[in-house]
Amino acid sequence: MALAASSVPNDLEPYWMPFTANRAFKKRPRLIVGAKDMHYIASDGRKLIDGAAGLWCTNAGHNREPIVAAIQREAATLDYAPAFQFSHPKAFELASRIAALAPGDLDHVFFCNSGSEAVDTALKIALAYHNVRGNASRVRLIGRERGYHGVGFGGIAVGGIVNNRKQFGALFAGVDHLPTTYNREKQAFSIGEPEWGAHLADELDRLVALHDASTIAAVIVEPVAASTGVLAPPKGYLERLRAICDKHGILLIFDEVITGYGRLGYAFAAERYGVIPDMITFAKGITSGAVPMGGVLVRKGIYDAFMKGPEHVIELFHGYTYSAHPLACAAGLATLDLYRAEGLFERARKLETPWAKAAMSLKGLPNVLDIRPVGLTVGIDLASKPDAVGKRGMEALELGFFEHDVMFRAVGDTLALSPPLIVSESQIGEIFDKLANIIKVVA
Ligand SMILES: Cc1ncc(COP(=O)(O)O)c(C=O)c1O
């Protein structure tokens, strides 16, 4: 599988890379040419352990044979079927399988191709739901500071990351935000859900008092805010948010693009926390990253609200050319089979304690300000260098890639890890040993 360095393209310039410092990358590219199970192969042939499941998505590990074979078979059988007014059997089969995994009456699935599309779809369904029920004044959407909901206009509007918003104008009106649940002073070095902070859900009552419930359509949160550093919900927070939404007729959306499909030891975080939202967005792990796919799970009552009026009329004017693409559906079905056959969600649950223990072994190393393990993921905050926010994180990432043969995410000076769920205990040890060395070098 290892390829020679000649696999580095001569001209890196034409590709404008997403969420990447392009000029720095092109001076010293981090190119990957192959993958298998827990490892990536770099363009110089080195094998790197994947501490990030790609980008939080390859939950079943890389290039798993049953998923590869399913994609190959489907590509040779049905390359594409129109998503509007026609369909194919695997779309229905996969929707049933996903609904069966979801808690409560979350039993209908709308497919799209990414987390961003899933978020925009869920927000549109929320607005349309109130509209079809005669509550057209419910147009406000509530997100949360430090929330990441992808990069569509809807997603950045409800998202709470200033850099993702500030270049893009006024976005859309009528969005407000809950405060972040993270407070280092009160929560530093918490394992799992912090004790402090459930009361922050009551801020929703304050927003209701400010705007009036009759103007609010939905609240969207990540059960664990992953992209901004792995911020687990304080104990009791999500329950309180659910109760306040119920009190005011506001829809609750869990963005489970990362927390879905085993990352927290369950099919969905909704199950871990025993809180049933009105919609769940998912992507990434549904195909273990092998083919782009996203979707929205909705409760029966929401779907039913649309299924009125003359039967020849389209009920929801929304969809994508590649909704439920045959290759994605084939990959999704094979992935769900693999999760079940190998018990990967249960495996993640069992590994949570050794994972947290290994992560916590970094406490006391230079510049480590906080460590937040939850499920099979962790955020590690490093102190920023004076006047160079993000530099230490980037140095750690580069050292990991070029010298220590380990890959993880760096978000500013926070390191985020989320290995494939097939990781072994000894590989967990290996990842954190490497990380300890890296943290010492970047001190
Ligand atoms: C919670 C959440 N929502 C949405 C997205 C966007 O997904 P995509 O990059 O597939 O559009 C992400 C991506 O990381 C995410 O973490």
Short mmCIF file of C-alpha atoms and ligand atoms in Angstrom, two decimals:
data_model
loop_
_atom_site.label_atom_id
_atom_site.label_comp_id
_atom_site.label_asym_id
_atom_site.label_seq_id
_atom_site.Cartn_x
_atom_site.Cartn_y
_atom_site.Cartn_z
CA MET A 1 0.00 0.00 0.00
CA ALA A 2 2.90 2.38 0.69
CA LEU A 3 3.49 4.76 -2.19
CA ALA A 4 6.67 6.57 -3.08
CA ALA A 5 7.24 10.26 -2.51
CA SER A 6 6.67 10.71 -6.25
CA SER A 7 2.96 10.59 -5.41
CA VAL A 8 3.25 14.24 -4.32
CA PRO A 9 1.74 16.29 -7.18
CA ASN A 10 3.99 18.77 -8.97
CA ASP A 11 1.55 21.62 -8.65
CA LEU A 12 -0.29 22.11 -5.39
CA GLU A 13 -1.36 25.64 -6.22
CA PRO A 14 -4.74 25.24 -7.98
CA TYR A 15 -6.46 23.51 -5.05
CA TRP A 16 -7.96 26.01 -2.57
CA MET A 17 -8.11 23.89 0.55
CA PRO A 18 -10.96 24.22 3.04
CA PHE A 19 -10.37 25.35 6.63
CA THR A 20 -6.61 25.22 6.02
CA ALA A 21 -3.76 27.72 6.09
CA ASN A 22 -3.14 27.18 2.38
CA ARG A 23 0.23 28.89 2.03
CA ALA A 24 1.72 27.15 5.05
CA PHE A 25 0.33 23.78 3.92
CA LYS A 26 1.68 24.10 0.40
CA LYS A 27 5.17 24.84 1.74
CA ARG A 28 5.12 21.61 3.72
CA PRO A 29 2.18 19.46 2.61
CA ARG A 30 0.74 16.77 4.81
CA LEU A 31 -0.41 14.33 2.15
CA ILE A 32 -2.08 11.02 2.80
CA VAL A 33 -2.15 8.34 0.13
CA GLY A 34 -3.64 5.29 1.79
CA ALA A 35 -5.38 3.97 4.88
CA LYS A 36 -6.23 0.70 6.58
CA ASP A 37 -8.03 0.09 9.88
CA MET A 38 -6.34 2.33 12.50
CA HIS A 39 -3.68 3.76 10.23
CA TYR A 40 -2.99 6.26 7.49
CA ILE A 41 -0.11 6.03 5.02
CA ALA A 42 1.66 9.32 4.30
CA SER A 43 3.02 10.16 0.85
CA ASP A 44 6.53 9.25 2.01
CA GLY A 45 5.33 5.77 2.95
CA ARG A 46 5.17 6.25 6.73
CA LYS A 47 2.34 4.64 8.67
CA LEU A 48 0.57 6.98 11.09
CA ILE A 49 -1.89 6.02 13.79
CA ASP A 50 -5.20 7.85 13.29
CA GLY A 51 -6.20 9.55 16.53
CA ALA A 52 -9.00 11.51 14.90
CA ALA A 53 -11.04 9.01 12.85
CA GLY A 54 -10.15 11.16 9.84
CA LEU A 55 -12.33 14.13 10.66
CA TRP A 56 -14.48 12.46 13.36
CA CYS A 57 -15.99 10.18 10.75
CA THR A 58 -14.26 6.83 10.11
CA ASN A 59 -15.81 5.21 13.17
CA ALA A 60 -15.49 1.66 11.82
CA GLY A 61 -11.83 2.18 10.88
CA HIS A 62 -10.37 2.72 7.43
CA ASN A 63 -11.01 0.82 4.22
CA ARG A 64 -13.00 -1.89 5.93
CA GLU A 65 -13.54 -4.71 3.50
CA PRO A 66 -17.35 -5.07 3.79
CA ILE A 67 -17.85 -1.34 3.21
CA VAL A 68 -15.41 -1.25 0.29
CA ALA A 69 -17.09 -4.27 -1.29
CA ALA A 70 -20.58 -2.80 -0.86
CA ILE A 71 -19.53 0.45 -2.55
CA GLN A 72 -17.84 -1.42 -5.39
CA ARG A 73 -20.90 -3.62 -5.94
CA GLU A 74 -23.27 -0.68 -5.94
CA ALA A 75 -21.10 1.36 -8.32
CA ALA A 76 -21.29 -1.51 -10.78
CA THR A 77 -25.04 -2.02 -10.28
CA LEU A 78 -26.70 1.38 -9.87
CA ASP A 79 -24.50 4.42 -10.32
CA TYR A 80 -27.29 6.89 -9.76
CA ALA A 81 -31.05 7.03 -9.38
CA PRO A 82 -32.96 10.33 -9.46
CA ALA A 83 -33.70 11.52 -5.95
CA PHE A 84 -36.88 13.41 -6.88
CA GLN A 85 -39.98 11.50 -8.00
CA PHE A 86 -38.00 8.24 -8.30
CA SER A 87 -35.92 6.33 -5.84
CA HIS A 88 -34.23 2.98 -5.22
CA PRO A 89 -34.78 0.26 -2.60
CA LYS A 90 -31.65 0.86 -0.53
CA ALA A 91 -32.83 4.40 0.34
CA PHE A 92 -35.88 2.97 2.10
CA GLU A 93 -33.91 0.15 3.65
CA LEU A 94 -31.32 2.50 5.11
CA ALA A 95 -33.98 4.91 6.41
CA SER A 96 -35.62 2.00 8.24
CA ARG A 97 -32.33 0.88 9.72
CA ILE A 98 -31.46 4.37 10.92
CA ALA A 99 -34.94 4.88 12.39
CA ALA A 100 -34.67 1.55 14.20
CA LEU A 101 -31.48 2.74 15.88
CA ALA A 102 -33.01 6.03 17.01
CA PRO A 103 -34.81 6.44 20.32
CA GLY A 104 -38.49 7.26 20.75
CA ASP A 105 -40.60 8.09 17.74
CA LEU A 106 -37.75 9.56 15.68
CA ASP A 107 -38.82 7.40 12.79
CA HIS A 108 -38.49 9.29 9.52
CA VAL A 109 -35.27 10.16 7.72
CA PHE A 110 -34.56 12.92 5.19
CA PHE A 111 -31.27 12.29 3.37
CA CYS A 112 -28.65 14.76 2.19
CA ASN A 113 -24.89 14.68 1.66
CA SER A 114 -23.14 16.36 4.56
CA GLY A 115 -23.53 17.66 8.07
CA SER A 116 -23.96 21.21 6.81
CA GLU A 117 -26.82 20.16 4.56
CA ALA A 118 -28.33 18.16 7.41
CA VAL A 119 -28.34 21.24 9.62
CA ASP A 120 -29.86 23.50 6.98
CA THR A 121 -32.44 20.80 6.26
CA ALA A 122 -33.39 20.50 9.93
CA LEU A 123 -33.71 24.27 10.32
CA LYS A 124 -35.90 24.46 7.20
CA ILE A 125 -38.08 21.59 8.41
CA ALA A 126 -38.51 23.40 11.75
CA LEU A 127 -39.65 26.59 10.03
CA ALA A 128 -41.90 24.72 7.61
CA TYR A 129 -43.39 22.60 10.39
CA HIS A 130 -44.62 25.63 12.29
CA ASN A 131 -45.77 27.13 9.02
CA VAL A 132 -47.91 24.14 8.01
CA ARG A 133 -49.44 24.11 11.48
CA GLY A 134 -50.52 27.73 11.16
CA ASN A 135 -47.80 29.14 13.42
CA ALA A 136 -46.00 31.14 10.77
CA SER A 137 -44.77 33.66 13.34
CA ARG A 138 -42.41 31.04 14.77
CA VAL A 139 -39.34 31.98 12.75
CA ARG A 140 -36.57 32.53 15.26
CA LEU A 141 -33.79 29.98 15.61
CA ILE A 142 -31.69 29.62 18.73
CA GLY A 143 -28.15 28.22 18.64
CA ARG A 144 -25.38 28.35 21.20
CA GLU A 145 -22.04 30.07 21.61
CA ARG A 146 -19.19 27.70 20.63
CA GLY A 147 -21.65 25.62 18.62
CA TYR A 148 -20.52 24.29 15.22
CA HIS A 149 -23.24 23.41 12.75
CA GLY A 150 -21.33 23.34 9.49
CA VAL A 151 -20.93 26.07 6.96
CA GLY A 152 -24.27 26.62 5.24
CA PHE A 153 -25.87 30.02 5.85
CA GLY A 154 -28.24 28.45 8.37
CA GLY A 155 -25.46 26.58 10.10
CA ILE A 156 -23.17 29.59 10.51
CA ALA A 157 -26.10 31.75 11.65
CA VAL A 158 -26.99 29.43 14.53
CA GLY A 159 -23.34 28.44 15.04
CA GLY A 160 -21.31 30.25 17.64
CA ILE A 161 -17.82 30.52 16.17
CA VAL A 162 -16.93 34.08 15.36
CA ASN A 163 -14.38 33.30 12.63
CA ASN A 164 -16.95 31.27 10.73
CA ARG A 165 -19.40 34.19 10.76
CA LYS A 166 -17.59 37.48 10.63
CA GLN A 167 -16.70 37.51 6.90
CA PHE A 168 -20.15 36.61 5.69
CA GLY A 169 -22.38 39.56 6.29
CA ALA A 170 -25.62 39.74 8.22
CA LEU A 171 -26.60 36.08 7.68
CA PHE A 172 -30.27 35.81 8.44
CA ALA A 173 -32.28 37.76 10.93
CA GLY A 174 -33.98 36.38 14.00
CA VAL A 175 -31.21 34.20 15.39
CA ASP A 176 -30.14 34.25 19.01
CA HIS A 177 -27.70 32.19 21.05
CA LEU A 178 -27.56 30.43 24.39
CA PRO A 179 -24.32 30.85 26.33
CA THR A 180 -21.67 28.15 26.04
CA THR A 181 -21.80 25.48 28.72
CA TYR A 182 -18.04 25.60 29.20
CA ASN A 183 -16.43 27.32 32.15
CA ARG A 184 -12.87 26.29 32.86
CA GLU A 185 -12.84 27.66 36.38
CA LYS A 186 -15.78 25.49 37.37
CA GLN A 187 -15.18 22.45 35.17
CA ALA A 188 -11.45 21.95 34.47
CA PHE A 189 -10.34 18.31 34.27
CA SER A 190 -13.86 16.90 34.48
CA ILE A 191 -14.19 13.35 33.20
CA GLY A 192 -17.40 13.05 31.20
CA GLU A 193 -20.30 15.39 31.94
CA PRO A 194 -19.31 18.22 34.32
CA GLU A 195 -21.21 18.65 37.58
CA TRP A 196 -21.51 22.42 37.15
CA GLY A 197 -23.64 24.20 34.58
CA ALA A 198 -27.12 22.66 34.25
CA HIS A 199 -28.61 26.02 35.16
CA LEU A 200 -27.24 27.49 31.92
CA ALA A 201 -30.17 25.85 30.13
CA ASP A 202 -32.42 28.33 31.94
CA GLU A 203 -31.00 31.01 29.67
CA LEU A 204 -33.51 29.71 27.16
CA ASP A 205 -36.28 30.97 29.42
CA ARG A 206 -34.60 34.38 29.34
CA LEU A 207 -34.56 34.34 25.52
CA VAL A 208 -38.21 33.32 25.51
CA ALA A 209 -39.00 36.26 27.79
CA LEU A 210 -37.09 38.53 25.43
CA HIS A 211 -38.56 37.34 22.12
CA ASP A 212 -41.78 35.57 23.14
CA ALA A 213 -42.27 31.85 22.52
CA SER A 214 -44.68 32.59 19.68
CA THR A 215 -41.72 33.82 17.59
CA ILE A 216 -39.32 30.93 18.26
CA ALA A 217 -39.19 27.88 15.99
CA ALA A 218 -36.35 25.77 17.29
CA VAL A 219 -33.27 25.40 19.42
CA ILE A 220 -30.27 23.57 17.97
CA VAL A 221 -27.36 22.25 20.03
CA GLU A 222 -24.69 19.61 19.76
CA PRO A 223 -25.15 17.27 22.74
CA VAL A 224 -21.34 17.42 23.06
CA ALA A 225 -19.92 20.46 21.29
CA ALA A 226 -17.08 18.63 19.59
CA SER A 227 -15.50 20.97 17.04
CA THR A 228 -14.85 23.74 19.54
CA GLY A 229 -12.93 21.49 21.87
CA VAL A 230 -15.12 18.61 23.13
CA LEU A 231 -17.45 20.29 25.62
CA ALA A 232 -19.68 17.70 27.27
CA PRO A 233 -23.06 18.89 28.53
CA PRO A 234 -23.24 19.57 32.27
CA LYS A 235 -25.22 16.90 34.11
CA GLY A 236 -28.92 17.66 33.75
CA TYR A 237 -28.46 20.42 31.15
CA LEU A 238 -30.03 18.65 28.19
CA GLU A 239 -33.00 17.48 30.27
CA ARG A 240 -33.61 21.07 31.32
CA LEU A 241 -33.38 22.33 27.76
CA ARG A 242 -35.91 19.67 26.69
CA ALA A 243 -38.32 20.70 29.47
CA ILE A 244 -38.12 24.38 28.57
CA CYS A 245 -38.67 23.65 24.87
CA ASP A 246 -41.70 21.53 25.76
CA LYS A 247 -43.12 24.26 27.96
CA HIS A 248 -43.00 26.73 25.09
CA GLY A 249 -43.75 24.56 22.04
CA ILE A 250 -40.20 25.04 20.69
CA LEU A 251 -38.60 22.24 18.67
CA LEU A 252 -35.34 20.83 19.99
CA ILE A 253 -32.75 19.73 17.43
CA PHE A 254 -29.69 17.70 18.42
CA ASP A 255 -26.88 18.09 15.94
CA GLU A 256 -25.34 14.62 16.17
CA VAL A 257 -23.07 14.85 13.16
CA ILE A 258 -20.18 13.90 15.45
CA THR A 259 -21.92 12.37 18.48
CA GLY A 260 -23.90 9.90 16.34
CA TYR A 261 -22.89 6.35 15.46
CA GLY A 262 -20.96 5.32 18.52
CA ARG A 263 -18.70 8.21 19.39
CA LEU A 264 -20.34 8.39 22.84
CA GLY A 265 -20.97 4.65 23.15
CA TYR A 266 -24.49 4.68 21.72
CA ALA A 267 -26.10 5.01 18.33
CA PHE A 268 -27.01 8.57 19.29
CA ALA A 269 -26.15 10.85 22.20
CA ALA A 270 -29.92 11.20 22.70
CA GLU A 271 -29.81 7.63 24.02
CA ARG A 272 -26.81 8.23 26.26
CA TYR A 273 -28.50 11.22 27.83
CA GLY A 274 -32.03 9.85 27.86
CA VAL A 275 -33.32 13.00 26.16
CA ILE A 276 -35.37 12.72 22.99
CA PRO A 277 -35.10 15.73 20.69
CA ASP A 278 -37.57 16.48 17.90
CA MET A 279 -34.90 16.08 15.23
CA ILE A 280 -31.42 14.60 15.02
CA THR A 281 -28.96 15.58 12.33
CA PHE A 282 -26.33 13.01 11.37
CA ALA A 283 -23.54 12.54 8.78
CA LYS A 284 -19.92 11.33 9.05
CA GLY A 285 -20.25 7.98 10.90
CA ILE A 286 -23.29 6.84 8.93
CA THR A 287 -20.93 5.67 6.17
CA SER A 288 -17.81 5.60 8.34
CA GLY A 289 -16.67 8.48 6.15
CA ALA A 290 -16.42 6.31 3.04
CA VAL A 291 -19.05 8.14 0.95
CA PRO A 292 -20.50 11.58 1.72
CA MET A 293 -23.91 11.29 3.34
CA GLY A 294 -25.97 13.21 5.88
CA GLY A 295 -29.53 13.22 7.04
CA VAL A 296 -32.16 14.35 9.49
CA LEU A 297 -34.19 12.06 11.71
CA VAL A 298 -37.58 13.56 12.58
CA ARG A 299 -40.26 12.55 15.00
CA LYS A 300 -43.39 11.01 13.61
CA GLY A 301 -45.55 14.00 14.54
CA ILE A 302 -43.38 16.31 12.45
CA TYR A 303 -43.54 14.11 9.36
CA ASP A 304 -47.29 13.62 9.83
CA ALA A 305 -47.88 17.36 10.04
CA PHE A 306 -46.74 17.62 6.42
CA MET A 307 -48.70 14.65 5.09
CA LYS A 308 -51.92 16.58 4.56
CA GLY A 309 -53.72 18.09 1.60
CA PRO A 310 -54.01 16.62 -1.91
CA GLU A 311 -51.78 13.59 -2.42
CA HIS A 312 -50.36 14.71 -5.75
CA VAL A 313 -48.81 17.80 -4.18
CA ILE A 314 -45.19 17.88 -2.95
CA GLU A 315 -45.23 18.20 0.83
CA LEU A 316 -41.76 19.71 1.38
CA PHE A 317 -40.04 21.80 -1.26
CA HIS A 318 -36.54 20.72 -0.36
CA GLY A 319 -34.00 18.11 -1.46
CA TYR A 320 -30.70 17.46 -3.18
CA THR A 321 -29.76 15.75 -6.45
CA TYR A 322 -27.70 13.34 -4.40
CA SER A 323 -30.13 12.76 -1.51
CA ALA A 324 -29.86 9.02 -0.72
CA HIS A 325 -27.24 8.44 -3.41
CA PRO A 326 -27.01 4.68 -4.14
CA LEU A 327 -23.31 4.50 -3.24
CA ALA A 328 -23.91 6.29 0.04
CA CYS A 329 -26.86 4.04 0.88
CA ALA A 330 -24.83 0.92 0.12
CA ALA A 331 -21.97 2.23 2.25
CA GLY A 332 -24.42 3.17 5.04
CA LEU A 333 -26.02 -0.27 5.13
CA ALA A 334 -22.64 -2.03 5.18
CA THR A 335 -21.41 0.34 7.89
CA LEU A 336 -24.42 -0.26 10.13
CA ASP A 337 -23.94 -4.01 9.62
CA LEU A 338 -20.33 -3.69 10.68
CA TYR A 339 -21.16 -1.62 13.76
CA ARG A 340 -23.61 -4.32 14.79
CA ALA A 341 -21.45 -7.34 13.89
CA GLU A 342 -18.46 -6.00 15.80
CA GLY A 343 -20.45 -4.39 18.62
CA LEU A 344 -18.56 -1.16 18.05
CA PHE A 345 -20.91 1.10 20.03
CA GLU A 346 -20.63 -1.18 23.07
CA ARG A 347 -16.91 -1.36 22.50
CA ALA A 348 -16.70 2.44 22.65
CA ARG A 349 -18.68 2.34 25.89
CA LYS A 350 -16.27 -0.18 27.43
CA LEU A 351 -13.21 1.76 26.29
CA GLU A 352 -14.46 5.04 27.71
CA THR A 353 -12.83 4.51 31.12
CA PRO A 354 -9.37 3.39 29.90
CA TRP A 355 -9.52 6.16 27.29
CA ALA A 356 -10.25 8.81 29.95
CA LYS A 357 -7.55 7.44 32.23
CA ALA A 358 -4.95 7.55 29.46
CA ALA A 359 -6.03 11.08 28.51
CA MET A 360 -5.81 12.24 32.11
CA SER A 361 -2.21 10.99 32.31
CA LEU A 362 -1.28 14.16 30.41
CA LYS A 363 -2.35 16.32 33.36
CA GLY A 364 0.63 18.14 34.78
CA LEU A 365 2.55 18.30 31.49
CA PRO A 366 3.68 21.79 30.45
CA ASN A 367 0.92 24.16 29.27
CA VAL A 368 -1.93 21.66 29.74
CA LEU A 369 -4.81 23.80 31.00
CA ASP A 370 -7.67 21.32 30.74
CA ILE A 371 -8.44 17.77 29.59
CA ARG A 372 -12.04 16.81 28.75
CA PRO A 373 -12.63 13.17 27.91
CA VAL A 374 -16.14 11.96 27.11
CA GLY A 375 -17.08 8.85 25.17
CA LEU A 376 -14.23 8.04 22.81
CA THR A 377 -13.13 11.61 22.37
CA VAL A 378 -11.21 14.23 24.28
CA GLY A 379 -10.31 17.91 24.08
CA ILE A 380 -6.97 19.04 25.49
CA ASP A 381 -6.42 22.76 25.95
CA LEU A 382 -2.84 23.97 25.74
CA ALA A 383 -1.85 27.46 26.83
CA SER A 384 -1.39 29.76 23.85
CA LYS A 385 1.97 31.28 23.12
CA PRO A 386 2.02 34.99 23.90
CA ASP A 387 0.73 36.87 20.83
CA ALA A 388 0.50 33.69 18.73
CA VAL A 389 -2.83 32.03 19.42
CA GLY A 390 -3.03 28.71 17.59
CA LYS A 391 0.72 28.37 16.95
CA ARG A 392 1.38 25.79 19.67
CA GLY A 393 -1.55 23.69 18.48
CA MET A 394 -0.31 23.81 14.90
CA GLU A 395 3.23 22.92 15.94
CA ALA A 396 1.85 19.92 17.82
CA LEU A 397 -0.14 18.80 14.78
CA GLU A 398 2.90 19.11 12.49
CA LEU A 399 5.16 17.29 14.93
CA GLY A 400 2.57 14.55 15.19
CA PHE A 401 2.37 14.16 11.43
CA PHE A 402 6.03 14.49 10.49
CA GLU A 403 7.91 13.09 13.47
CA HIS A 404 5.68 11.07 15.80
CA ASP A 405 3.46 9.30 13.26
CA VAL A 406 0.15 10.21 14.87
CA MET A 407 -2.74 12.28 13.55
CA PHE A 408 -5.20 14.34 15.54
CA ARG A 409 -7.07 17.66 15.23
CA ALA A 410 -5.80 21.02 16.37
CA VAL A 411 -8.42 23.72 16.85
CA GLY A 412 -6.43 26.77 17.84
CA ASP A 413 -4.39 25.53 20.79
CA THR A 414 -6.86 22.79 21.65
CA LEU A 415 -5.98 19.27 20.56
CA ALA A 416 -8.97 17.03 19.82
CA LEU A 417 -8.84 13.27 19.57
CA SER A 418 -11.52 10.79 18.49
CA PRO A 419 -10.05 7.51 17.22
CA PRO A 420 -11.92 4.94 15.16
CA LEU A 421 -13.99 2.79 17.52
CA ILE A 422 -11.87 -0.25 16.65
CA VAL A 423 -8.93 1.23 18.59
CA SER A 424 -7.31 -1.22 21.00
CA GLU A 425 -6.21 -0.45 24.56
CA SER A 426 -2.58 -0.69 23.54
CA GLN A 427 -3.19 1.71 20.66
CA ILE A 428 -4.82 4.11 23.13
CA GLY A 429 -1.62 3.90 25.16
CA GLU A 430 0.45 4.50 22.03
CA ILE A 431 -1.58 7.57 21.05
CA PHE A 432 -1.27 9.23 24.44
CA ASP A 433 2.44 8.33 24.81
CA LYS A 434 3.08 10.05 21.50
CA LEU A 435 0.97 13.00 22.58
CA ALA A 436 2.85 13.36 25.86
CA ASN A 437 6.13 13.58 23.96
CA ILE A 438 4.70 16.11 21.54
CA ILE A 439 3.34 18.28 24.34
CA LYS A 440 6.77 18.30 25.97
CA VAL A 441 8.46 19.30 22.71
CA VAL A 442 6.07 22.20 22.04
CA ALA A 443 6.47 23.53 25.62
C1 LIG B 1 -21.97 19.11 14.84
C2 LIG B 1 -21.64 19.31 13.41
N1 LIG B 1 -22.58 19.74 12.57
C3 LIG B 1 -22.33 19.92 11.26
C4 LIG B 1 -21.09 19.68 10.75
C5 LIG B 1 -20.82 19.90 9.30
O1 LIG B 1 -20.61 18.73 8.64
P1 LIG B 1 -20.01 18.76 7.13
O2 LIG B 1 -18.59 19.18 7.27
O3 LIG B 1 -20.18 17.33 6.69
O4 LIG B 1 -20.83 19.70 6.34
C6 LIG B 1 -20.07 19.23 11.58
C7 LIG B 1 -18.73 18.94 11.06
O5 LIG B 1 -17.80 18.66 11.76
C8 LIG B 1 -20.34 19.05 12.96
O6 LIG B 1 -19.41 18.65 13.81
#
